[in-house]
mmCIF file of C-alpha atoms in Angstrom:
data_model
loop_
_atom_site.group_PDB
_atom_site.id
_atom_site.type_symbol
_atom_site.label_atom_id
_atom_site.label_comp_id
_atom_site.label_asym_id
_atom_site.label_seq_id
_atom_site.Cartn_x
_atom_site.Cartn_y
_atom_site.Cartn_z
ATOM 1 C CA MET E 1 -17.175 -31.682 11.716
ATOM 2 C CA ARG E 2 -15.707 -29.370 9.374
ATOM 3 C CA SER E 3 -17.548 -27.648 7.150
ATOM 4 C CA GLU E 4 -16.089 -26.811 3.444
ATOM 5 C CA ILE E 5 -16.996 -23.254 1.439
ATOM 6 C CA PRO E 6 -19.173 -24.105 -2.139
ATOM 7 C CA LEU E 7 -17.421 -23.518 -5.175
ATOM 8 C CA PRO E 8 -19.327 -20.775 -6.476
ATOM 9 C CA CYS E 9 -19.185 -18.645 -2.778
ATOM 10 C CA ALA E 10 -15.120 -19.771 -2.615
ATOM 11 C CA ALA E 11 -14.104 -18.345 -6.464
ATOM 12 C CA LEU E 12 -16.871 -15.625 -5.193
ATOM 13 C CA LEU E 13 -14.780 -14.242 -2.335
ATOM 14 C CA HIS E 14 -11.880 -15.205 -4.274
ATOM 15 C CA ALA E 15 -12.182 -12.903 -6.627
ATOM 16 C CA LEU E 16 -13.946 -10.291 -3.988
ATOM 17 C CA LEU E 17 -10.161 -10.951 -2.265
ATOM 18 C CA LEU E 18 -8.395 -9.444 -6.004
ATOM 19 C CA PHE E 19 -11.123 -6.531 -6.053
ATOM 20 C CA LEU E 20 -9.685 -5.338 -2.592
ATOM 21 C CA SER E 21 -6.343 -6.139 -2.582
ATOM 22 C CA PRO E 22 -5.081 -2.934 -3.923
ATOM 23 C CA CYS E 23 -7.377 -1.316 -1.418
ATOM 24 C CA LEU E 24 -5.220 -3.851 1.374
ATOM 25 C CA GLY E 25 -1.986 -2.934 -0.304
ATOM 26 C CA ALA E 26 -2.854 1.189 0.346
ATOM 27 C CA GLU E 27 -3.154 0.094 4.187
ATOM 28 C CA GLU E 28 -0.160 -1.011 4.541
ATOM 29 C CA ARG E 29 1.779 2.019 4.190
ATOM 30 C CA SER E 30 -0.308 3.884 5.880
ATOM 31 C CA CYS E 31 2.501 5.322 8.403
ATOM 32 C CA GLU E 32 2.843 8.288 10.706
ATOM 33 C CA VAL E 33 5.412 11.103 9.771
ATOM 34 C CA ALA E 34 7.001 13.751 11.609
ATOM 35 C CA VAL E 35 9.416 16.257 10.112
ATOM 36 C CA ALA E 36 11.495 19.014 11.233
ATOM 37 C CA ALA E 37 14.017 21.821 9.282
ATOM 38 C CA LEU E 38 17.403 21.384 9.581
ATOM 39 C CA SER E 39 17.690 24.649 8.121
ATOM 40 C CA LEU E 40 14.871 27.432 6.243
ATOM 41 C CA PRO E 41 15.989 30.460 3.921
ATOM 42 C CA ALA E 42 16.736 33.241 4.748
ATOM 43 C CA ASP E 43 13.060 35.372 3.901
ATOM 44 C CA SER E 44 11.014 31.856 4.781
ATOM 45 C CA SER E 45 7.787 31.669 7.352
ATOM 46 C CA GLY E 46 9.059 27.309 7.679
ATOM 47 C CA LEU E 47 5.671 27.257 6.918
ATOM 48 C CA VAL E 48 5.229 24.289 3.995
ATOM 49 C CA HIS E 49 2.588 22.226 2.618
ATOM 50 C CA TRP E 50 2.560 18.201 2.637
ATOM 51 C CA ARG E 51 0.609 15.989 0.770
ATOM 52 C CA ASP E 52 -0.113 12.497 0.807
ATOM 53 C CA ASP E 53 -1.683 9.685 -2.260
ATOM 54 C CA ASP E 54 -4.773 11.408 -0.559
ATOM 55 C CA GLY E 55 -4.257 14.875 -3.196
ATOM 56 C CA ALA E 56 -5.148 17.798 -1.595
ATOM 57 C CA THR E 57 -2.127 19.028 0.807
ATOM 58 C CA MET E 58 -2.120 20.024 4.590
ATOM 59 C CA PRO E 59 -0.376 23.327 5.417
ATOM 60 C CA LEU E 60 3.128 22.001 8.469
ATOM 61 C CA GLN E 61 4.533 24.506 10.513
ATOM 62 C CA LEU E 62 8.769 23.633 10.435
ATOM 63 C CA SER E 63 10.547 24.383 13.307
ATOM 64 C CA ALA E 64 15.059 24.453 13.530
ATOM 65 C CA ARG E 65 14.749 22.771 17.310
ATOM 66 C CA TYR E 66 11.230 20.209 17.691
ATOM 67 C CA PHE E 67 9.666 17.790 15.014
ATOM 68 C CA SER E 68 6.322 18.382 14.330
ATOM 69 C CA GLY E 69 3.249 16.029 15.405
ATOM 70 C CA ARG E 70 2.343 12.838 14.024
ATOM 71 C CA VAL E 71 0.769 13.425 10.643
ATOM 72 C CA LYS E 72 -0.917 10.404 9.249
ATOM 73 C CA LEU E 73 -0.144 9.081 5.541
ATOM 74 C CA ARG E 74 -1.278 7.530 3.190
ATOM 75 C CA GLY E 75 0.305 6.089 0.026
ATOM 76 C CA GLY E 76 3.736 4.807 0.074
ATOM 77 C CA MET E 77 4.583 9.175 -0.868
ATOM 78 C CA ILE E 78 5.266 12.268 0.423
ATOM 79 C CA GLN E 79 5.245 15.733 -0.928
ATOM 80 C CA PHE E 80 6.228 19.156 -0.122
ATOM 81 C CA PHE E 81 5.022 22.358 -1.836
ATOM 82 C CA ASP E 82 5.558 25.874 -0.580
ATOM 83 C CA GLU E 83 1.789 26.551 -1.543
ATOM 84 C CA PRO E 84 -1.131 25.223 -0.940
ATOM 85 C CA ILE E 85 -2.962 22.678 -3.475
ATOM 86 C CA MET E 86 -6.701 21.244 -3.678
ATOM 87 C CA LYS E 87 -7.415 17.602 -4.148
ATOM 88 C CA ASP E 88 -9.177 17.928 -7.827
ATOM 89 C CA GLU E 89 -6.605 20.676 -9.200
ATOM 90 C CA ASP E 90 -5.262 19.909 -12.646
ATOM 91 C CA PRO E 91 -1.758 18.040 -12.405
ATOM 92 C CA ALA E 92 -0.696 19.869 -15.286
ATOM 93 C CA SER E 93 -1.351 23.718 -13.473
ATOM 94 C CA ALA E 94 0.120 21.744 -10.099
ATOM 95 C CA PRO E 95 3.620 23.628 -8.731
ATOM 96 C CA GLU E 96 6.422 21.434 -8.911
ATOM 97 C CA PRO E 97 7.256 19.929 -5.435
ATOM 98 C CA LEU E 98 9.888 20.756 -3.205
ATOM 99 C CA VAL E 99 10.368 17.749 -1.750
ATOM 100 C CA SER E 100 9.444 13.826 -2.386
ATOM 101 C CA MET E 101 10.334 11.391 -0.372
ATOM 102 C CA SER E 102 9.506 7.478 -0.732
ATOM 103 C CA ILE E 103 8.201 5.471 3.061
ATOM 104 C CA PRO E 104 9.438 2.926 2.891
ATOM 105 C CA PRO E 105 7.240 -0.682 2.269
ATOM 106 C CA GLY E 106 6.392 -2.255 6.326
ATOM 107 C CA ALA E 107 7.583 1.602 7.687
ATOM 108 C CA LYS E 108 4.535 2.819 10.751
ATOM 109 C CA LEU E 109 6.716 5.248 11.803
ATOM 110 C CA ALA E 110 8.710 8.104 10.122
ATOM 111 C CA TYR E 111 11.049 11.013 10.575
ATOM 112 C CA ILE E 112 11.724 13.439 8.163
ATOM 113 C CA VAL E 113 14.296 16.221 8.231
ATOM 114 C CA LEU E 114 13.934 19.019 5.384
ATOM 115 C CA TRP E 115 16.527 21.476 4.911
ATOM 116 C CA SER E 116 17.687 24.344 1.795
ATOM 117 C CA GLU E 117 20.581 25.600 0.527
ATOM 118 C CA THR E 118 20.650 28.577 -1.507
ATOM 119 C CA GLU E 119 23.352 29.154 -4.524
ATOM 120 C CA ALA E 120 23.708 33.095 -5.321
ATOM 121 C CA ASP E 121 20.799 34.090 -8.342
ATOM 122 C CA ASN E 122 19.236 30.897 -7.646
ATOM 123 C CA PRO E 123 15.679 29.834 -5.261
ATOM 124 C CA ALA E 124 16.267 27.778 -2.710
ATOM 125 C CA ARG E 125 16.326 23.908 -3.143
ATOM 126 C CA TRP E 126 15.531 21.617 -0.197
ATOM 127 C CA GLN E 127 16.583 18.239 0.865
ATOM 128 C CA GLY E 128 15.019 16.193 2.531
ATOM 129 C CA ARG E 129 16.273 12.354 4.629
ATOM 130 C CA LEU E 130 14.015 9.737 5.987
ATOM 131 C CA LEU E 131 14.702 7.508 8.862
ATOM 132 C CA ASN E 132 12.313 4.969 9.764
ATOM 133 C CA ALA E 133 12.350 4.943 13.721
ATOM 134 C CA LYS E 134 12.493 1.033 13.680
ATOM 135 C CA ASP E 135 16.266 2.092 12.507
ATOM 136 C CA TRP E 136 16.222 4.769 15.237
ATOM 137 C CA LYS E 137 14.686 4.121 18.943
ATOM 138 C CA ALA E 138 13.239 5.890 21.757
ATOM 139 C CA GLY E 139 15.347 7.132 23.318
ATOM 140 C CA SER E 140 18.278 7.360 22.050
ATOM 141 C CA MET E 141 20.927 10.052 19.909
ATOM 142 C CA LYS E 142 21.420 10.233 16.103
ATOM 143 C CA VAL E 143 24.746 11.200 15.396
ATOM 144 C CA PHE E 144 24.786 11.246 11.509
ATOM 145 C CA ASN E 145 27.981 12.213 9.778
ATOM 146 C CA ALA E 146 26.754 14.367 6.259
ATOM 147 C CA CYS E 147 29.994 15.517 5.489
ATOM 148 C CA SER E 148 32.425 14.501 2.713
ATOM 149 C CA GLU E 149 35.036 13.501 4.634
ATOM 150 C CA PRO E 150 34.845 10.925 7.594
ATOM 151 C CA LEU E 151 35.171 12.175 11.414
ATOM 152 C CA GLY E 152 36.460 11.061 14.853
ATOM 153 C CA ILE E 153 34.236 11.563 18.575
ATOM 154 C CA ALA E 154 35.457 11.052 21.327
ATOM 155 C CA ALA E 155 32.739 10.493 23.538
ATOM 156 C CA GLY E 156 33.698 9.184 27.141
ATOM 157 C CA ARG E 157 36.560 6.725 26.858
ATOM 158 C CA LYS E 158 34.581 5.574 23.606
ATOM 159 C CA ARG E 159 36.109 6.474 20.155
ATOM 160 C CA ILE E 160 34.166 5.442 17.309
ATOM 161 C CA GLN E 161 35.531 7.009 13.171
ATOM 162 C CA LEU E 162 32.590 8.302 11.495
ATOM 163 C CA SER E 163 32.880 7.528 8.286
ATOM 164 C CA THR E 164 30.871 10.300 5.493
ATOM 165 C CA GLY E 165 27.173 9.040 5.214
ATOM 166 C CA LYS E 166 27.135 7.249 7.722
ATOM 167 C CA SER E 167 25.228 7.366 11.686
ATOM 168 C CA VAL E 168 26.012 6.767 15.311
ATOM 169 C CA ASP E 169 23.629 6.024 17.583
ATOM 170 C CA PHE E 170 23.712 6.579 21.641
ATOM 171 C CA HIS E 171 21.172 5.416 23.553
ATOM 172 C CA ALA E 172 19.887 5.584 26.535
ATOM 173 C CA ARG E 173 20.549 2.623 28.986
ATOM 174 C CA ASP E 174 24.400 2.777 28.193
ATOM 175 C CA TRP E 175 24.697 6.834 29.115
ATOM 176 C CA ASP E 176 22.997 7.051 32.542
ATOM 177 C CA GLU E 177 25.109 10.377 32.622
ATOM 178 C CA PRO E 178 26.458 13.371 31.037
ATOM 179 C CA PHE E 179 29.174 12.200 29.250
ATOM 180 C CA PRO E 180 32.383 14.460 27.829
ATOM 181 C CA VAL E 181 32.231 14.905 23.725
ATOM 182 C CA LYS E 182 34.447 15.711 21.343
ATOM 183 C CA ILE E 183 34.300 15.936 17.307
ATOM 184 C CA PHE E 184 37.332 15.790 15.445
ATOM 185 C CA ARG E 185 39.236 15.926 12.103
ATOM 186 C CA LEU E 186 41.252 12.821 11.089
ATOM 187 C CA GLN E 187 42.724 15.327 8.179
ATOM 188 C CA PRO E 188 45.098 16.007 6.930
ATOM 189 C CA GLU E 189 45.729 15.916 11.400
ATOM 190 C CA LEU E 190 43.707 15.651 14.042
ATOM 191 C CA LYS E 191 41.481 19.258 14.963
ATOM 192 C CA THR E 192 39.461 19.141 17.213
ATOM 193 C CA VAL E 193 35.982 21.108 15.494
ATOM 194 C CA PHE E 194 32.950 20.255 18.326
ATOM 195 C CA SER E 195 33.830 19.770 21.786
ATOM 196 C CA SER E 196 30.486 19.917 24.442
ATOM 197 C CA THR E 197 28.258 17.316 27.171
ATOM 198 C CA TRP E 198 26.454 15.415 25.911
ATOM 199 C CA ARG E 199 23.253 13.299 27.870
ATOM 200 C CA VAL E 200 20.735 10.942 26.188
ATOM 201 C CA THR E 201 17.270 11.045 28.147
ATOM 202 C CA GLU E 202 14.445 8.373 27.422
ATOM 203 C CA GLU E 203 11.546 10.777 26.873
ATOM 204 C CA ARG E 204 13.243 11.877 23.630
ATOM 205 C CA ARG E 205 14.789 10.823 20.707
ATOM 206 C CA GLU E 206 17.176 13.338 19.306
ATOM 207 C CA LEU E 207 19.098 13.513 15.599
ATOM 208 C CA CYS E 208 22.501 15.689 15.865
ATOM 209 C CA PHE E 209 23.547 15.954 12.542
ATOM 210 C CA ILE E 210 26.990 16.787 11.498
ATOM 211 C CA GLY E 211 27.810 19.278 8.059
ATOM 212 C CA PRO E 212 30.009 21.803 6.823
ATOM 213 C CA ALA E 213 30.037 25.265 7.863
ATOM 214 C CA ASN E 214 32.609 27.537 6.098
ATOM 215 C CA GLY E 215 35.970 25.001 5.871
ATOM 216 C CA THR E 216 34.961 23.357 9.394
ATOM 217 C CA VAL E 217 32.052 21.914 9.981
ATOM 218 C CA THR E 218 28.956 22.342 12.286
ATOM 219 C CA LEU E 219 26.732 20.509 14.362
ATOM 220 C CA ARG E 220 22.269 21.104 14.691
ATOM 221 C CA SER E 221 20.611 19.365 17.107
ATOM 222 C CA LEU E 222 16.363 18.092 16.185
ATOM 223 C CA ILE E 223 14.454 16.674 19.137
ATOM 224 C CA ALA E 224 11.557 14.589 18.695
ATOM 225 C CA LEU E 225 9.267 14.277 21.778
ATOM 226 C CA SER E 226 7.714 11.912 23.074
ATOM 227 C CA GLU E 227 4.597 14.294 23.366
ATOM 228 C CA ARG E 228 4.007 17.163 21.064
ATOM 229 C CA PRO E 229 6.503 20.312 22.457
ATOM 230 C CA PRO E 230 3.961 22.874 23.266
ATOM 231 C CA THR E 231 5.635 25.707 20.472
ATOM 232 C CA ASP E 232 7.332 24.111 16.475
ATOM 233 C CA THR E 233 8.147 27.835 17.131
ATOM 234 C CA PRO E 234 11.224 28.081 14.396
#
């Protein structure tokens, strides 16, 4: 036998769902976040304070080697400050955030990379990049080209051209042994700027961030372990 909701009850249920919809939407935007630093100002201890839509801030020690343990984030934005902020603090007197980043809708796990650039006679300027875990699978190494020029990668027998602002993934399932790697500039002529041996493992994600450095390029590696690293010191 089919039962139907009486019309007054149906209207009440509809109104209740409309009332709760903002709360339900906020729940959908909950996400776990892990954070690491590519570089820190010379006078920085690496301690920052992060804030989500809840209002108060919580301390987070940045590491230049490992991503932090995951923190639970509510809402669609995360901000980082160099000092703590109380939940009831007047927004007009609150300091400017070092970095503000939007969380992609539907993201359940995200990795955030922060770095600072110091200019002469100016305070450090912070930047950040967010990597959605669904685009960076466990057991893979993501190589990102932050240089203003395309680069070439020779990995094993593969030859890869990596455009500026783009990334390429190396998956553990495809590279079960250590393999030789060379990174080279393409213009004005081929020139090797990095040479090493890599290995991709199932137990972690690894990010290789290639950036400019004094006319050449430098490579920084950040690791996200399946479990929190023993220390998070830079």
